[in-house]
PDB file of C-alpha atoms in Angstrom:
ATOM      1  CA  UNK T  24     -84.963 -41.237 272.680  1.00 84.00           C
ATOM      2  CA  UNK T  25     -88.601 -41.443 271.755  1.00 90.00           C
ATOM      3  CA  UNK T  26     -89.851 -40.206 267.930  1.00 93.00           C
ATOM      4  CA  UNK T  27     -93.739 -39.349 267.516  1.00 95.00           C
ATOM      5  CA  UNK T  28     -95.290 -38.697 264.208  1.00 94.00           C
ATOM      6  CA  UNK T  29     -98.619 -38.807 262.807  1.00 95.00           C
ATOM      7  CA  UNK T  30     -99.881 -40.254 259.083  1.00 94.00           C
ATOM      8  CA  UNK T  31    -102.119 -38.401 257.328  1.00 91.00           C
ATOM      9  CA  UNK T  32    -104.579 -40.805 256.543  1.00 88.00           C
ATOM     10  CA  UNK T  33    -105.210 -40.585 252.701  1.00 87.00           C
ATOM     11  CA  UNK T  34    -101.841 -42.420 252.653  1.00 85.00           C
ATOM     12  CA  UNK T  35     -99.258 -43.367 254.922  1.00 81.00           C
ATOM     13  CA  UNK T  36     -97.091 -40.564 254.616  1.00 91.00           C
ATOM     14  CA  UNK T  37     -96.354 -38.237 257.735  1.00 93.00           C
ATOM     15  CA  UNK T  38     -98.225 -35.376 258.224  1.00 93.00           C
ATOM     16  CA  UNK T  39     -97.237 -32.168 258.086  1.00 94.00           C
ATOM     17  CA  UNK T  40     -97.574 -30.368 261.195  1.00 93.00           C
ATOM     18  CA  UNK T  41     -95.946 -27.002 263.150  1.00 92.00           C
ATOM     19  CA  UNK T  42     -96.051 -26.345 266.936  1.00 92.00           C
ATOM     20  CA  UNK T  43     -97.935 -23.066 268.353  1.00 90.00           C
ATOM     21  CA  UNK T  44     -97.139 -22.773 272.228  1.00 89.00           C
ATOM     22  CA  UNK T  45     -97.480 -26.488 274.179  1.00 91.00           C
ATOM     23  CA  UNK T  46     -99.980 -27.814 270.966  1.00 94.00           C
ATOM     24  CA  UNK T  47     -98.778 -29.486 267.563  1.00 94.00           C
ATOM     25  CA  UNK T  48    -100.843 -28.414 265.048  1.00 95.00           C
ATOM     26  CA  UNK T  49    -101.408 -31.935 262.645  1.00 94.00           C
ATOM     27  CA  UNK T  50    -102.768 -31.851 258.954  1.00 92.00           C
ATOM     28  CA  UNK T  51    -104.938 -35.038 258.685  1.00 91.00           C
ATOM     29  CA  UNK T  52    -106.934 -35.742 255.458  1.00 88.00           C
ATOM     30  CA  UNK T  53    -108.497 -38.898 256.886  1.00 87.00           C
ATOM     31  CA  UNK T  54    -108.693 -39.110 260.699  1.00 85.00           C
ATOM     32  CA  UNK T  55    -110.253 -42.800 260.270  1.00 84.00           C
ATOM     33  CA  UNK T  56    -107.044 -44.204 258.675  1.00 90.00           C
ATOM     34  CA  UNK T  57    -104.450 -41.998 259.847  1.00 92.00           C
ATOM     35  CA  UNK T  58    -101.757 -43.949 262.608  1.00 94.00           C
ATOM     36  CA  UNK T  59    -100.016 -42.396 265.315  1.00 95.00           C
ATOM     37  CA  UNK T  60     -96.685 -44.137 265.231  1.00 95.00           C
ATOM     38  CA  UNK T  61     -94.109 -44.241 267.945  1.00 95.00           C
ATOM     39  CA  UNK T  62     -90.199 -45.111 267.953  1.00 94.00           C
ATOM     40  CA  UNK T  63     -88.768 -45.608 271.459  1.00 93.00           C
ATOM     41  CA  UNK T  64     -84.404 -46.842 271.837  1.00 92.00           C
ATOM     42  CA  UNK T  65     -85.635 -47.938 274.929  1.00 92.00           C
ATOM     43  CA  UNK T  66     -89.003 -49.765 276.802  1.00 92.00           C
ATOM     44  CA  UNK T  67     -91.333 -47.056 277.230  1.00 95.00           C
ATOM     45  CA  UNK T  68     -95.422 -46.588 278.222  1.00 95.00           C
ATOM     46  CA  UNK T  69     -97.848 -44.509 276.242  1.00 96.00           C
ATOM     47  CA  UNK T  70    -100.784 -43.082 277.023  1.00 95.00           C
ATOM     48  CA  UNK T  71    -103.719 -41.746 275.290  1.00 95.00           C
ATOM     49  CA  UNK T  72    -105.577 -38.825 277.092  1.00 94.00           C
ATOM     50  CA  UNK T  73    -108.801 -37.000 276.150  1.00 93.00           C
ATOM     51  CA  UNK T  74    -109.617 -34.474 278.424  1.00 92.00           C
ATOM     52  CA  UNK T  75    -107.547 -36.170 280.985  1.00 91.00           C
ATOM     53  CA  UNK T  76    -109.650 -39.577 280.262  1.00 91.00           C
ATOM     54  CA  UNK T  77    -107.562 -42.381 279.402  1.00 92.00           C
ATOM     55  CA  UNK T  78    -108.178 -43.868 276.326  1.00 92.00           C
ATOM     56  CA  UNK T  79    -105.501 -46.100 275.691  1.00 93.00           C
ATOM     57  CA  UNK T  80    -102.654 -47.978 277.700  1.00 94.00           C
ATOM     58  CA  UNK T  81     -99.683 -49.919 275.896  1.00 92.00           C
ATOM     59  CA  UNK T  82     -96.554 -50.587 275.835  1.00 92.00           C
ATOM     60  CA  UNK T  83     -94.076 -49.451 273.457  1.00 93.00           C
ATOM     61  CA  UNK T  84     -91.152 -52.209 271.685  1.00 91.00           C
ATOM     62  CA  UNK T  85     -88.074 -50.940 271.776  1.00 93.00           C
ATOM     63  CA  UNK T  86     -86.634 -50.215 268.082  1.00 92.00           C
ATOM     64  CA  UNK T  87     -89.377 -51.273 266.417  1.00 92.00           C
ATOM     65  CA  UNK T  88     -92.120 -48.995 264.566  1.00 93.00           C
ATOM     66  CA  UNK T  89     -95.372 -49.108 266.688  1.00 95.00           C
ATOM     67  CA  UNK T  90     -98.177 -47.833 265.126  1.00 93.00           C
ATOM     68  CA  UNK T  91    -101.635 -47.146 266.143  1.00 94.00           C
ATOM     69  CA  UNK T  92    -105.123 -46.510 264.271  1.00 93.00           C
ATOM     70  CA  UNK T  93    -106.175 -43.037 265.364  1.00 92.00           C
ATOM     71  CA  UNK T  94    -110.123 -44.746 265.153  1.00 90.00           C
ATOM     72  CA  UNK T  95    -109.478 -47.043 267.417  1.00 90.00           C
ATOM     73  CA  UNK T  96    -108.134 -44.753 270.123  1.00 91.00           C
ATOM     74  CA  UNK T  97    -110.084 -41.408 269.822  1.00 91.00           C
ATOM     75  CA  UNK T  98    -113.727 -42.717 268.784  1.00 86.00           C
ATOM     76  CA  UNK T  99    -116.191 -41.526 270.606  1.00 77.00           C
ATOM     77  CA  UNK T 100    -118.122 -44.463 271.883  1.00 70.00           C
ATOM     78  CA  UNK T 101    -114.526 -45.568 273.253  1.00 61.00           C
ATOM     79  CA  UNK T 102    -114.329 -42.920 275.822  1.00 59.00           C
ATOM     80  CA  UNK T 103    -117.938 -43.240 276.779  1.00 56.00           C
ATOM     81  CA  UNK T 104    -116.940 -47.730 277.593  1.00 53.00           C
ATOM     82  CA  UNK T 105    -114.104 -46.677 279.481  1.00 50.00           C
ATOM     83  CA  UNK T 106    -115.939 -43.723 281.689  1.00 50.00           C
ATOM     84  CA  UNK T 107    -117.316 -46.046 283.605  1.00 47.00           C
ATOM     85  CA  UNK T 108    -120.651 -44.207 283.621  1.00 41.00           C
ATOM     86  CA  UNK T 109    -123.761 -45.687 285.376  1.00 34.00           C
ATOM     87  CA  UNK T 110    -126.935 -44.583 284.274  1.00 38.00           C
ATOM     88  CA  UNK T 111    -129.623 -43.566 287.218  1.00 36.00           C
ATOM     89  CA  UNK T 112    -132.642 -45.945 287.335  1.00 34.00           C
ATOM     90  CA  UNK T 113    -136.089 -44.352 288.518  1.00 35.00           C
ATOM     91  CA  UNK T 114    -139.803 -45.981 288.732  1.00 34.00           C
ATOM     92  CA  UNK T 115    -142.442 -44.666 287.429  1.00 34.00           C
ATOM     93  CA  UNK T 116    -145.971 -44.881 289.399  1.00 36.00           C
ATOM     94  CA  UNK T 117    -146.983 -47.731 286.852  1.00 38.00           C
ATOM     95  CA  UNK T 118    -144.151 -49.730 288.583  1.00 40.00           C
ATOM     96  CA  UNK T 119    -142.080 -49.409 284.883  1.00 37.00           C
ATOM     97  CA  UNK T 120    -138.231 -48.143 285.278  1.00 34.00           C
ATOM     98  CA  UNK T 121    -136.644 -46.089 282.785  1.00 34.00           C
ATOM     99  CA  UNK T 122    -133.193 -44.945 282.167  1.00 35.00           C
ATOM    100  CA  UNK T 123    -132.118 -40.943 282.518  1.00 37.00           C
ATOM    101  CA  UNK T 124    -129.302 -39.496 281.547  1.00 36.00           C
ATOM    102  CA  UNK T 125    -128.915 -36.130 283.513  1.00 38.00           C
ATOM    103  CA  UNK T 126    -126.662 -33.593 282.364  1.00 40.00           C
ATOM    104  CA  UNK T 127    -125.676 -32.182 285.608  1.00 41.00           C
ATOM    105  CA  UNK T 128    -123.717 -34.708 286.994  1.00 36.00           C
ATOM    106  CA  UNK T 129    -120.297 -36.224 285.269  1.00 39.00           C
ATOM    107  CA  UNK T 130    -121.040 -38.673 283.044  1.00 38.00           C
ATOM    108  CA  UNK T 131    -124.090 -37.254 281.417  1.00 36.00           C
ATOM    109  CA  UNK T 132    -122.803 -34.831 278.997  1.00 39.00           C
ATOM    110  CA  UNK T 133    -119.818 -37.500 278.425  1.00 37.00           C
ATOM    111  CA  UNK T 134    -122.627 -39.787 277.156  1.00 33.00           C
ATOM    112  CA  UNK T 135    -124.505 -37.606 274.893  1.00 31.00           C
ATOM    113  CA  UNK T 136    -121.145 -36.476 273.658  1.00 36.00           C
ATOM    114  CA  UNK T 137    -120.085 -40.170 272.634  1.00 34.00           C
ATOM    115  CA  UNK T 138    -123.369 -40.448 271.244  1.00 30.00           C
ATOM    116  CA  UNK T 139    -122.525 -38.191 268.120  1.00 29.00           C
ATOM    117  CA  UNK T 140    -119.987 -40.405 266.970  1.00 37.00           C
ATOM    118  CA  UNK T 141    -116.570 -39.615 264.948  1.00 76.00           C
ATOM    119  CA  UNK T 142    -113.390 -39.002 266.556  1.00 85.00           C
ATOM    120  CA  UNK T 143    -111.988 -36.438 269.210  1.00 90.00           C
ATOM    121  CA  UNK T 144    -110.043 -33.752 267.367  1.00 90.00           C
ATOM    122  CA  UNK T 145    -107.318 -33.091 270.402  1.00 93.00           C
ATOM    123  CA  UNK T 146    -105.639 -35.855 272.574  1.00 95.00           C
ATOM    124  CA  UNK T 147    -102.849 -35.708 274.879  1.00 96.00           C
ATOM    125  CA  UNK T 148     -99.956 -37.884 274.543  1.00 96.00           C
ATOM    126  CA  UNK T 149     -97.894 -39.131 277.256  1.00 96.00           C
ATOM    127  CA  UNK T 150     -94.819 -41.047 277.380  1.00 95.00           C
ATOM    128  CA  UNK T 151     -93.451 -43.113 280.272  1.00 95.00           C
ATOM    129  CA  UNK T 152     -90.193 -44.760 280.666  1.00 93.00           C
ATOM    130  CA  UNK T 153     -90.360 -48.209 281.681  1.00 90.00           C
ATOM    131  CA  UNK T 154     -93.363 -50.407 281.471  1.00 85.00           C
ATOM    132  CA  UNK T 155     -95.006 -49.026 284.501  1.00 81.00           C
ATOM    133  CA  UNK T 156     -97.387 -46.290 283.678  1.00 82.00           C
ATOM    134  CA  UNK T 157     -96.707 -44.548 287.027  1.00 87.00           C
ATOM    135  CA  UNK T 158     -93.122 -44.615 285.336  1.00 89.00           C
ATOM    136  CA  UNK T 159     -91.237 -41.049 285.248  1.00 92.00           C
ATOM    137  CA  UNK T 160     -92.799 -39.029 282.532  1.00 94.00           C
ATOM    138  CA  UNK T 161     -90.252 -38.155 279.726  1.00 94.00           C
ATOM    139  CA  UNK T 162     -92.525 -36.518 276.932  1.00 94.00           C
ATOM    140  CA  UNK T 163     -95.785 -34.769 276.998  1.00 95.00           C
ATOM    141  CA  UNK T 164     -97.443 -34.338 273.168  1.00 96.00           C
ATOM    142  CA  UNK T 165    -100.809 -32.478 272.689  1.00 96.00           C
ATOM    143  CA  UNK T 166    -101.814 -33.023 269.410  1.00 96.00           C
ATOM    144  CA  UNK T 167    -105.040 -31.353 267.236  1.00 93.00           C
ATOM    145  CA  UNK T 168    -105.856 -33.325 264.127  1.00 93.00           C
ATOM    146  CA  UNK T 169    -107.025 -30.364 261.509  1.00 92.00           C
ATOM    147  CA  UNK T 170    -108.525 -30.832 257.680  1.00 89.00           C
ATOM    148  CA  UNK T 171    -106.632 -29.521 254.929  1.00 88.00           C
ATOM    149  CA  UNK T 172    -108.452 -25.877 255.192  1.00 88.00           C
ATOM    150  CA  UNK T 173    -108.462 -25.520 258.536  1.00 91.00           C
ATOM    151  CA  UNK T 174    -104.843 -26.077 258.908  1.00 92.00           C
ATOM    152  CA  UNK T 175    -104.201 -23.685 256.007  1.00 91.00           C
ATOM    153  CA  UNK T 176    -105.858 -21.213 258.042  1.00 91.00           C
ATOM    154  CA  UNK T 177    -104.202 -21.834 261.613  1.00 91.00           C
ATOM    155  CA  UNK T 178    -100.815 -21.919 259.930  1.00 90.00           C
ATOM    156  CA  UNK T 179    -101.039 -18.695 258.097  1.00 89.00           C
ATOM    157  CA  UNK T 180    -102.311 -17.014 260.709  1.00 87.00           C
ATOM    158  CA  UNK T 181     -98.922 -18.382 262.753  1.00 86.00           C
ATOM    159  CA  UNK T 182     -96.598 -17.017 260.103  1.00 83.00           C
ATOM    160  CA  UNK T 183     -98.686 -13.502 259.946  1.00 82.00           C
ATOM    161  CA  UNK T 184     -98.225 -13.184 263.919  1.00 78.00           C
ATOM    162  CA  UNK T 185     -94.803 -13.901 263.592  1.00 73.00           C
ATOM    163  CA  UNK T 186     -93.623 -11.557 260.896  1.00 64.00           C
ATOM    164  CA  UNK T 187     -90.481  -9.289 261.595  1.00 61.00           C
ATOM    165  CA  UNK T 188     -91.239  -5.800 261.219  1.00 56.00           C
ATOM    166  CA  UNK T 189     -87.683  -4.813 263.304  1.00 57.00           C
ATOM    167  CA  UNK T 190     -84.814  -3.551 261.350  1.00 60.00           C
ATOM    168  CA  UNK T 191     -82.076  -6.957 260.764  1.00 64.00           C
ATOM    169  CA  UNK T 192     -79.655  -6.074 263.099  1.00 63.00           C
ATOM    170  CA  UNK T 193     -75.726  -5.900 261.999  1.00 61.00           C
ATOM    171  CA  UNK T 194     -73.157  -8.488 263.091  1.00 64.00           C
ATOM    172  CA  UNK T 195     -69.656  -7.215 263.505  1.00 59.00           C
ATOM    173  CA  UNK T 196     -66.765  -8.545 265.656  1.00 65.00           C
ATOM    174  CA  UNK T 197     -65.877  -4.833 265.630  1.00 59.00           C
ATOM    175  CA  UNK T 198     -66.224  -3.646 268.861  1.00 62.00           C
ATOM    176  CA  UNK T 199     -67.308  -0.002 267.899  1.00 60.00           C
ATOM    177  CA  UNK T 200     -70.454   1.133 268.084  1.00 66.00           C
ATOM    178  CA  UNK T 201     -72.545   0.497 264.330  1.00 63.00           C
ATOM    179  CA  UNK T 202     -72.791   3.980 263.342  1.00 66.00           C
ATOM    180  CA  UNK T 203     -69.100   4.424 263.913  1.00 64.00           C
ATOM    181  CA  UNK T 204     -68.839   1.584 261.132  1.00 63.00           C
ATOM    182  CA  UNK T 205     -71.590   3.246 258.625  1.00 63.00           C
ATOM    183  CA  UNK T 206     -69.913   6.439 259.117  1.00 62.00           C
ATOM    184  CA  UNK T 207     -65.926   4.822 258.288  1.00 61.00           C
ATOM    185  CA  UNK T 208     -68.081   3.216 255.646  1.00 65.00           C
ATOM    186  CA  UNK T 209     -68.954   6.174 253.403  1.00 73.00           C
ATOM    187  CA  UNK T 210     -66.709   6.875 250.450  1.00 78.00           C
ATOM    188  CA  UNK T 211     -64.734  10.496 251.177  1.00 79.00           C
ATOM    189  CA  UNK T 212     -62.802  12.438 249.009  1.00 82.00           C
ATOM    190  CA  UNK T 213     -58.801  11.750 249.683  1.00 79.00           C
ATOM    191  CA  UNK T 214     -58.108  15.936 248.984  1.00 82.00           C
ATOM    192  CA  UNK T 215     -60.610  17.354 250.920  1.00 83.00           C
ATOM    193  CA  UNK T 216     -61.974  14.594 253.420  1.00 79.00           C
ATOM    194  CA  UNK T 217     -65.899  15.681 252.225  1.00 81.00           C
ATOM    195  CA  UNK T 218     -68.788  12.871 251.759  1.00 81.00           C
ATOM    196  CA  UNK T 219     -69.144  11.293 248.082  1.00 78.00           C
ATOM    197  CA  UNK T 220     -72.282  10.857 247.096  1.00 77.00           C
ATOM    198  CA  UNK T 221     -72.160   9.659 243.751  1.00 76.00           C
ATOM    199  CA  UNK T 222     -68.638   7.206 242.852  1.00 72.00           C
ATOM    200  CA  UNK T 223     -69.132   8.166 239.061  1.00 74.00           C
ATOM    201  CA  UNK T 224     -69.572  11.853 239.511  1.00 76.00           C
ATOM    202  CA  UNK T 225     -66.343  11.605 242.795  1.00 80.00           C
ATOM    203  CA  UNK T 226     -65.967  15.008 244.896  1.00 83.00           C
ATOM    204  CA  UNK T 227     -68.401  17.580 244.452  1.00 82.00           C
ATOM    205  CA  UNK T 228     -67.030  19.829 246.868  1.00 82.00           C
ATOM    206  CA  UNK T 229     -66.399  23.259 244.706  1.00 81.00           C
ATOM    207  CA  UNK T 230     -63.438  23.733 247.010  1.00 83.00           C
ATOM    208  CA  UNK T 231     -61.717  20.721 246.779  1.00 84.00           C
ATOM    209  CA  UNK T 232     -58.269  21.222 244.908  1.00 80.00           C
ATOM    210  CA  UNK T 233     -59.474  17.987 242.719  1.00 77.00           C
ATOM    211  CA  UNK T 234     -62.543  20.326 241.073  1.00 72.00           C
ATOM    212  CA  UNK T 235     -60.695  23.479 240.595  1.00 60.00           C
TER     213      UNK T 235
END
């Protein structure tokens, strides 16, 4: 069994967090000291995706609390090491070279992207058993780290589009139909069988033998 949490950065406790379809929803106050901790009963992998790049490889202890700095897996200038991108060299006519960084190909919007520093927001999370990463895949997180307002805001809006406007329904081990059970609910008069409305007033029936 594998445990994932999050810290939320201004101190060490865990972050609240709720899930909305496949993504978990994290409040983080401090992205640049929050951990991403992981308990594992048995030898597991983890990986660190963004965008399907991998940013981080390692090798969870069994039984032990392994934690992780959230800056040193999601910066920026991380993914941009690790993407392997090769700038494209061209000569001018004066025989001087200079670098371009195109944004049509991959790689070039990847750079200028690292280039604006911080941390990635959203990371996928996977977890392999073993100590192979092309192990069998047991748990799939996707995570999005939000500040205190903007998780405010996605969470209420996830309670609002969840309210229950149905009617509750009624749980009987009575096999009749419910408005069978309303109906043998309602008070009646014992001398003339009619509906009582009111307990206090009884039978207002001006036939019944019990108003004459």
């Amino acid at each position: 069994m594998t445990t994932v949490l999050i810290t939320r950065g201004c101190n060490q406790d865990t972050a609240e967090q709720f899930m909305e379809g496949a993504h978990t929803y994290v409040r983080v106050c401090d992205p640049a000291t929050a951990q991403l901790v992981i308990f594992s009963a048995d030898p597991v992998t983890a990986i660190v995706r963004v965008d399907g790049d991998e940013m981080f490889k390692g090798t969870i202890e069994p039984d032990k609390r392994n934690q992780f700095a959230l800056s040193t897996l999601l910066t920026k200038q991380k993914r941009m090491a690790r993407s392997g991108f090769m700038s494209l060299l061209s000569f001018t006519s004066e025989g001087k070279s200079c670098v371009r960084v195109p944004n049509d190909i991959p790689g070039g919007k990847l750079l200028a992207e690292a280039a604006t520093g911080g941390l990635f927001p959203a990371f996928t999370l996977e977890i392999r058993r073993g100590l192979d990463a092309n192990g069998p895949l047991t748990a799939t997180y996707k995570f999005q780290l939000l500040e205190d307002h903007l998780f405010d805001k996605r969470f209420n809006g996830f309670v609002s589009s969840r309210a229950n406007e149905e009617v509750c329904p009624t749980f009987t081990r009575d096999a009749r139909p419910v408005a069978a059970l309303q109906a043998e609910a309602t008070p009646r008069c014992a001398a003339c069988g009619d509906e009582i409305d009111d307990p206090l007033a009884g039978c207002e029936n001006a036939h019944c033998p019990t108003t004459a």
